Tab-separated table of C-alpha atoms in Angstrom:
chain	number	residue	atom	x	y	z
A	1	UNK	CA	-13.006	22.565	4.755
A	2	UNK	CA	-10.306	22.377	2.736
A	3	UNK	CA	-8.025	23.424	6.204
A	4	UNK	CA	-9.376	20.969	7.928
A	5	UNK	CA	-8.348	18.340	4.938
A	6	UNK	CA	-5.034	19.933	4.265
A	7	UNK	CA	-4.958	19.517	8.854
A	8	UNK	CA	-5.395	15.157	7.940
A	9	UNK	CA	-2.741	14.895	5.697
A	10	UNK	CA	0.091	16.632	7.416
A	11	UNK	CA	-1.316	14.956	11.059
A	12	UNK	CA	-0.914	11.493	8.799
A	13	UNK	CA	2.217	12.556	7.261
A	14	UNK	CA	3.431	13.603	10.883
A	15	UNK	CA	2.410	10.121	12.382
A	16	UNK	CA	4.272	8.048	10.175
A	17	UNK	CA	7.626	9.918	9.940
A	18	UNK	CA	7.266	9.700	13.864
A	19	UNK	CA	6.848	6.245	13.726
A	20	UNK	CA	10.322	5.746	11.100
A	21	UNK	CA	11.877	7.399	14.386
A	22	UNK	CA	10.318	6.470	17.536
A	23	UNK	CA	10.406	3.163	18.918
A	24	UNK	CA	7.463	1.260	19.619
A	25	UNK	CA	6.085	-1.194	22.387
A	26	UNK	CA	4.673	-4.059	20.398
A	27	UNK	CA	1.034	-3.482	22.277
A	28	UNK	CA	0.764	-0.268	20.097
A	29	UNK	CA	2.109	-1.978	17.216
A	30	UNK	CA	-0.733	-4.530	17.688
A	31	UNK	CA	-2.943	-2.242	17.316
A	32	UNK	CA	-1.661	-0.321	14.369
A	33	UNK	CA	-0.965	-3.545	12.697
A	34	UNK	CA	-4.597	-4.556	12.765
A	35	UNK	CA	-5.982	-1.155	11.857
A	36	UNK	CA	-4.165	-1.066	8.683
A	37	UNK	CA	-5.439	-4.505	7.842
A	38	UNK	CA	-9.189	-3.555	8.768
A	39	UNK	CA	-8.339	-0.003	6.199
A	40	UNK	CA	-7.159	-2.185	3.303
A	41	UNK	CA	-10.550	-4.609	3.573
A	42	UNK	CA	-12.301	-1.789	3.798
A	43	UNK	CA	-10.553	0.039	0.577
A	44	UNK	CA	-11.110	-3.830	-1.574
A	45	UNK	CA	-14.607	-3.674	-0.354
A	46	UNK	CA	-15.321	0.211	-1.559
A	47	UNK	CA	-13.303	-0.573	-4.517
A	48	UNK	CA	-14.886	-3.553	-5.474
A	49	UNK	CA	-18.365	-2.007	-5.063
A	50	UNK	CA	-18.161	1.675	-6.221
A	51	UNK	CA	-19.877	1.541	-9.713
A	52	UNK	CA	-18.417	4.417	-11.123
A	53	UNK	CA	-14.727	6.412	-10.255
A	54	UNK	CA	-15.963	9.486	-9.359
A	55	UNK	CA	-18.043	8.503	-6.300
A	56	UNK	CA	-14.507	7.635	-4.255
A	57	UNK	CA	-11.838	10.294	-5.746
A	58	UNK	CA	-9.923	10.438	-2.871
A	59	UNK	CA	-8.500	7.003	-3.312
A	60	UNK	CA	-4.927	8.590	-5.091
A	61	UNK	CA	-4.685	9.920	-1.153
A	62	UNK	CA	-5.658	7.207	0.452
A	63	UNK	CA	-3.690	5.220	-0.960
A	64	UNK	CA	-0.587	6.607	-0.682
A	65	UNK	CA	-1.212	7.572	2.592
A	66	UNK	CA	-2.020	3.890	3.434
A	67	UNK	CA	0.704	2.937	1.685
A	68	UNK	CA	3.616	5.566	3.409
A	69	UNK	CA	1.822	4.377	6.876
A	70	UNK	CA	2.572	0.616	6.267
A	71	UNK	CA	6.460	1.452	5.239
A	72	UNK	CA	6.393	3.365	8.857
A	73	UNK	CA	5.130	0.385	10.183
A	74	UNK	CA	7.277	-1.991	8.674
A	75	UNK	CA	10.141	0.749	9.089
A	76	UNK	CA	9.128	-0.096	13.665
A	77	UNK	CA	8.824	-4.003	12.925
A	78	UNK	CA	11.855	-4.093	11.413
A	79	UNK	CA	13.515	-2.287	14.502
A	80	UNK	CA	11.779	-4.724	17.081
A	81	UNK	CA	12.579	-7.624	15.127
A	82	UNK	CA	16.146	-7.024	15.024
A	83	UNK	CA	16.451	-5.221	18.706
A	84	UNK	CA	14.302	-7.937	20.727
A	85	UNK	CA	13.322	-10.629	18.070
A	86	UNK	CA	9.274	-9.860	19.107
A	87	UNK	CA	8.272	-7.643	17.264
A	88	UNK	CA	4.360	-8.919	18.376
A	89	UNK	CA	1.315	-11.280	18.376
A	90	UNK	CA	-0.307	-10.899	15.558
A	91	UNK	CA	2.956	-10.571	12.962
A	92	UNK	CA	4.334	-13.994	14.843
A	93	UNK	CA	1.380	-15.229	14.793
A	94	UNK	CA	0.845	-15.220	10.852
A	95	UNK	CA	4.075	-16.001	10.250
A	96	UNK	CA	3.612	-19.221	12.535
A	97	UNK	CA	1.165	-19.681	10.142
A	98	UNK	CA	1.587	-18.988	6.877
A	99	UNK	CA	5.238	-21.135	7.656
A	100	UNK	CA	3.549	-24.218	8.603
A	101	UNK	CA	6.085	-25.771	10.883
A	102	UNK	CA	8.106	-26.145	7.778
A	103	UNK	CA	10.916	-23.186	7.303
A	104	UNK	CA	12.051	-24.459	4.476
A	105	UNK	CA	8.453	-25.201	2.957
A	106	UNK	CA	7.514	-21.912	4.680
A	107	UNK	CA	9.653	-19.652	3.209
A	108	UNK	CA	9.170	-21.648	-0.508
A	109	UNK	CA	5.252	-20.179	-0.846
A	110	UNK	CA	6.104	-16.630	0.634
A	111	UNK	CA	8.361	-16.125	-2.517
A	112	UNK	CA	6.414	-17.497	-4.860
A	113	UNK	CA	3.108	-15.268	-2.956
A	114	UNK	CA	6.086	-12.121	-3.300
A	115	UNK	CA	6.755	-12.444	-6.433
A	116	UNK	CA	2.958	-12.961	-7.912
A	117	UNK	CA	2.332	-10.434	-6.227
A	118	UNK	CA	5.218	-7.878	-7.316
A	119	UNK	CA	5.477	-9.389	-11.108
A	120	UNK	CA	1.483	-10.024	-11.739
A	121	UNK	CA	-0.346	-7.963	-9.288
A	122	UNK	CA	1.597	-4.806	-8.825
A	123	UNK	CA	3.247	-4.425	-12.059
A	124	UNK	CA	0.113	-5.732	-13.589
A	125	UNK	CA	-1.964	-3.113	-11.771
A	126	UNK	CA	1.130	-0.593	-12.678
A	127	UNK	CA	0.319	-0.347	-15.905
A	128	UNK	CA	-3.724	-0.973	-16.166
A	129	UNK	CA	-2.645	2.831	-14.207
A	130	UNK	CA	-0.735	3.962	-16.324
A	131	UNK	CA	-2.951	2.772	-19.705
A	132	UNK	CA	-6.231	3.602	-18.541
A	133	UNK	CA	-4.002	7.657	-17.390
A	134	UNK	CA	-2.795	8.128	-20.808
A	135	UNK	CA	-6.133	7.283	-22.986
A	136	UNK	CA	-8.237	9.137	-20.584
A	137	UNK	CA	-5.449	12.654	-21.486
A	138	UNK	CA	-5.561	11.509	-25.118
A	139	UNK	CA	-9.141	11.212	-25.002
A	140	UNK	CA	-9.678	14.099	-23.360
A	141	UNK	CA	-9.969	17.478	-26.286
A	142	UNK	CA	-12.417	15.040	-27.772
A	143	UNK	CA	-14.806	14.636	-25.305
A	144	UNK	CA	-14.602	18.422	-24.771
A	145	UNK	CA	-15.253	18.482	-28.571
A	146	UNK	CA	-18.716	16.259	-28.331
A	147	UNK	CA	-19.878	18.130	-25.282
A	148	UNK	CA	-19.525	21.489	-26.897
A	149	UNK	CA	-21.186	19.995	-30.161
A	150	UNK	CA	-24.356	18.491	-28.195
A	151	UNK	CA	-24.385	22.762	-26.630
A	152	UNK	CA	-24.405	23.941	-30.164
A	153	UNK	CA	-26.969	21.534	-30.993
A	154	UNK	CA	-29.496	21.974	-28.372
A	155	UNK	CA	-28.815	19.181	-27.212
A	156	UNK	CA	-28.004	19.218	-23.650
A	157	UNK	CA	-27.805	23.553	-21.900
A	158	UNK	CA	-25.056	25.013	-20.968
A	159	UNK	CA	-25.585	24.401	-16.933
A	160	UNK	CA	-25.407	20.366	-18.266
A	161	UNK	CA	-22.639	21.024	-20.456
A	162	UNK	CA	-20.254	22.567	-17.810
A	163	UNK	CA	-21.115	19.427	-15.320
A	164	UNK	CA	-20.253	17.111	-18.016
A	165	UNK	CA	-16.696	19.131	-18.818
A	166	UNK	CA	-16.378	18.911	-15.400
A	167	UNK	CA	-16.593	15.427	-14.879
A	168	UNK	CA	-13.760	14.914	-17.921
A	169	UNK	CA	-11.539	16.684	-15.705
A	170	UNK	CA	-12.311	14.960	-13.043
A	171	UNK	CA	-11.859	11.725	-14.299
A	172	UNK	CA	-8.581	12.536	-16.432
A	173	UNK	CA	-6.995	14.233	-12.996
A	174	UNK	CA	-8.123	10.569	-11.359
A	175	UNK	CA	-6.957	8.459	-13.318
A	176	UNK	CA	-3.274	10.791	-13.497
A	177	UNK	CA	-3.644	10.089	-10.004
A	178	UNK	CA	-3.442	6.580	-9.668
A	179	UNK	CA	-0.937	6.945	-12.141
A	180	UNK	CA	0.909	8.398	-9.869
A	181	UNK	CA	-0.211	6.550	-6.715
A	182	UNK	CA	0.807	3.078	-8.754
A	183	UNK	CA	4.318	4.358	-8.872
A	184	UNK	CA	4.213	4.646	-5.224
A	185	UNK	CA	2.614	1.477	-4.678
A	186	UNK	CA	5.358	-0.383	-6.632
A	187	UNK	CA	8.338	1.159	-4.722
A	188	UNK	CA	6.765	0.500	-1.552
A	189	UNK	CA	6.252	-3.682	-2.829
A	190	UNK	CA	10.471	-3.447	-4.285
A	191	UNK	CA	10.947	-1.865	-0.754
A	192	UNK	CA	8.777	-4.726	0.899
A	193	UNK	CA	11.153	-6.790	0.034
A	194	UNK	CA	14.333	-5.603	0.273
A	195	UNK	CA	12.433	-5.172	3.953
A	196	UNK	CA	12.289	-9.102	4.513
A	197	UNK	CA	15.757	-9.884	3.239
A	198	UNK	CA	17.025	-7.458	5.663
A	199	UNK	CA	14.978	-9.085	8.170
A	200	UNK	CA	16.271	-12.598	7.569
A	201	UNK	CA	19.841	-12.219	7.264
A	202	UNK	CA	20.625	-9.687	9.789
A	203	UNK	CA	18.212	-11.065	12.144
A	204	UNK	CA	19.894	-14.911	11.997
A	205	UNK	CA	23.552	-12.780	11.681
A	206	UNK	CA	22.411	-10.574	15.202
A	207	UNK	CA	20.761	-13.677	16.942
A	208	UNK	CA	23.909	-15.366	16.565
A	209	UNK	CA	26.371	-13.080	17.407
A	210	UNK	CA	24.312	-10.611	19.853
A	211	UNK	CA	21.734	-13.286	21.368
A	212	UNK	CA	24.057	-16.704	21.052
A	213	UNK	CA	21.627	-18.474	19.487
A	214	UNK	CA	22.191	-21.742	17.407
A	215	UNK	CA	21.669	-21.158	13.845
A	216	UNK	CA	19.146	-23.187	13.371
A	217	UNK	CA	16.872	-21.324	16.219
A	218	UNK	CA	17.878	-18.133	14.656
A	219	UNK	CA	16.415	-18.750	11.668
A	220	UNK	CA	13.578	-20.860	12.730
A	221	UNK	CA	12.726	-17.414	14.623
A	222	UNK	CA	13.380	-14.868	12.190
A	223	UNK	CA	11.808	-16.612	9.385
A	224	UNK	CA	8.553	-16.761	10.877
A	225	UNK	CA	8.992	-13.234	11.771
A	226	UNK	CA	10.492	-12.009	8.367
A	227	UNK	CA	7.259	-13.481	6.823
A	228	UNK	CA	4.655	-12.198	9.601
A	229	UNK	CA	6.061	-8.705	9.105
A	230	UNK	CA	5.911	-8.577	5.339
């Protein structure tokens, strides 16, 4: 089972690297975006409804994989936006929905959403994961001593003590992994902001110089695509 797990991980990483290198058609990009959104919603539902973090110990690994796939997808969509000023129907439709026909208002709203996502949600989640990992690690010796004390007092038998020790160790590993995964997610958020700026300003310049678009048309088109990509 472990070998299959490692093989699946290696396959995902290989796919992510290939997505960064090989140009993808817009139809394939639309399909991958739909899968990505569905996976994100599924993870959200799972994280809300599980009662104990140990019910989904693979969550940090899944978070890393999905974040890497999102980064690879962003590289693919950026290539399509800058080369063909078209990144598929989903990105254009979503960008058009957010912008709402007014480029200035749409960009202002998008900027506010981006700031809230990065400054409040991402940094807050990173801090929560960091504190949880620290408290879990600091409290680990005390929990182990408490389990040993209960076993010596006859409250629990050696088998129960072994199970409890394993649980404490898994909790510590889980929170440590989440701390590392959230740092990766923070880096993804920063990369996402940079990609938006590249799509917007680079796209406007390329649209004017290579595709002979008027400034207003280039700004309108690449604003919608940049917002939709983000």
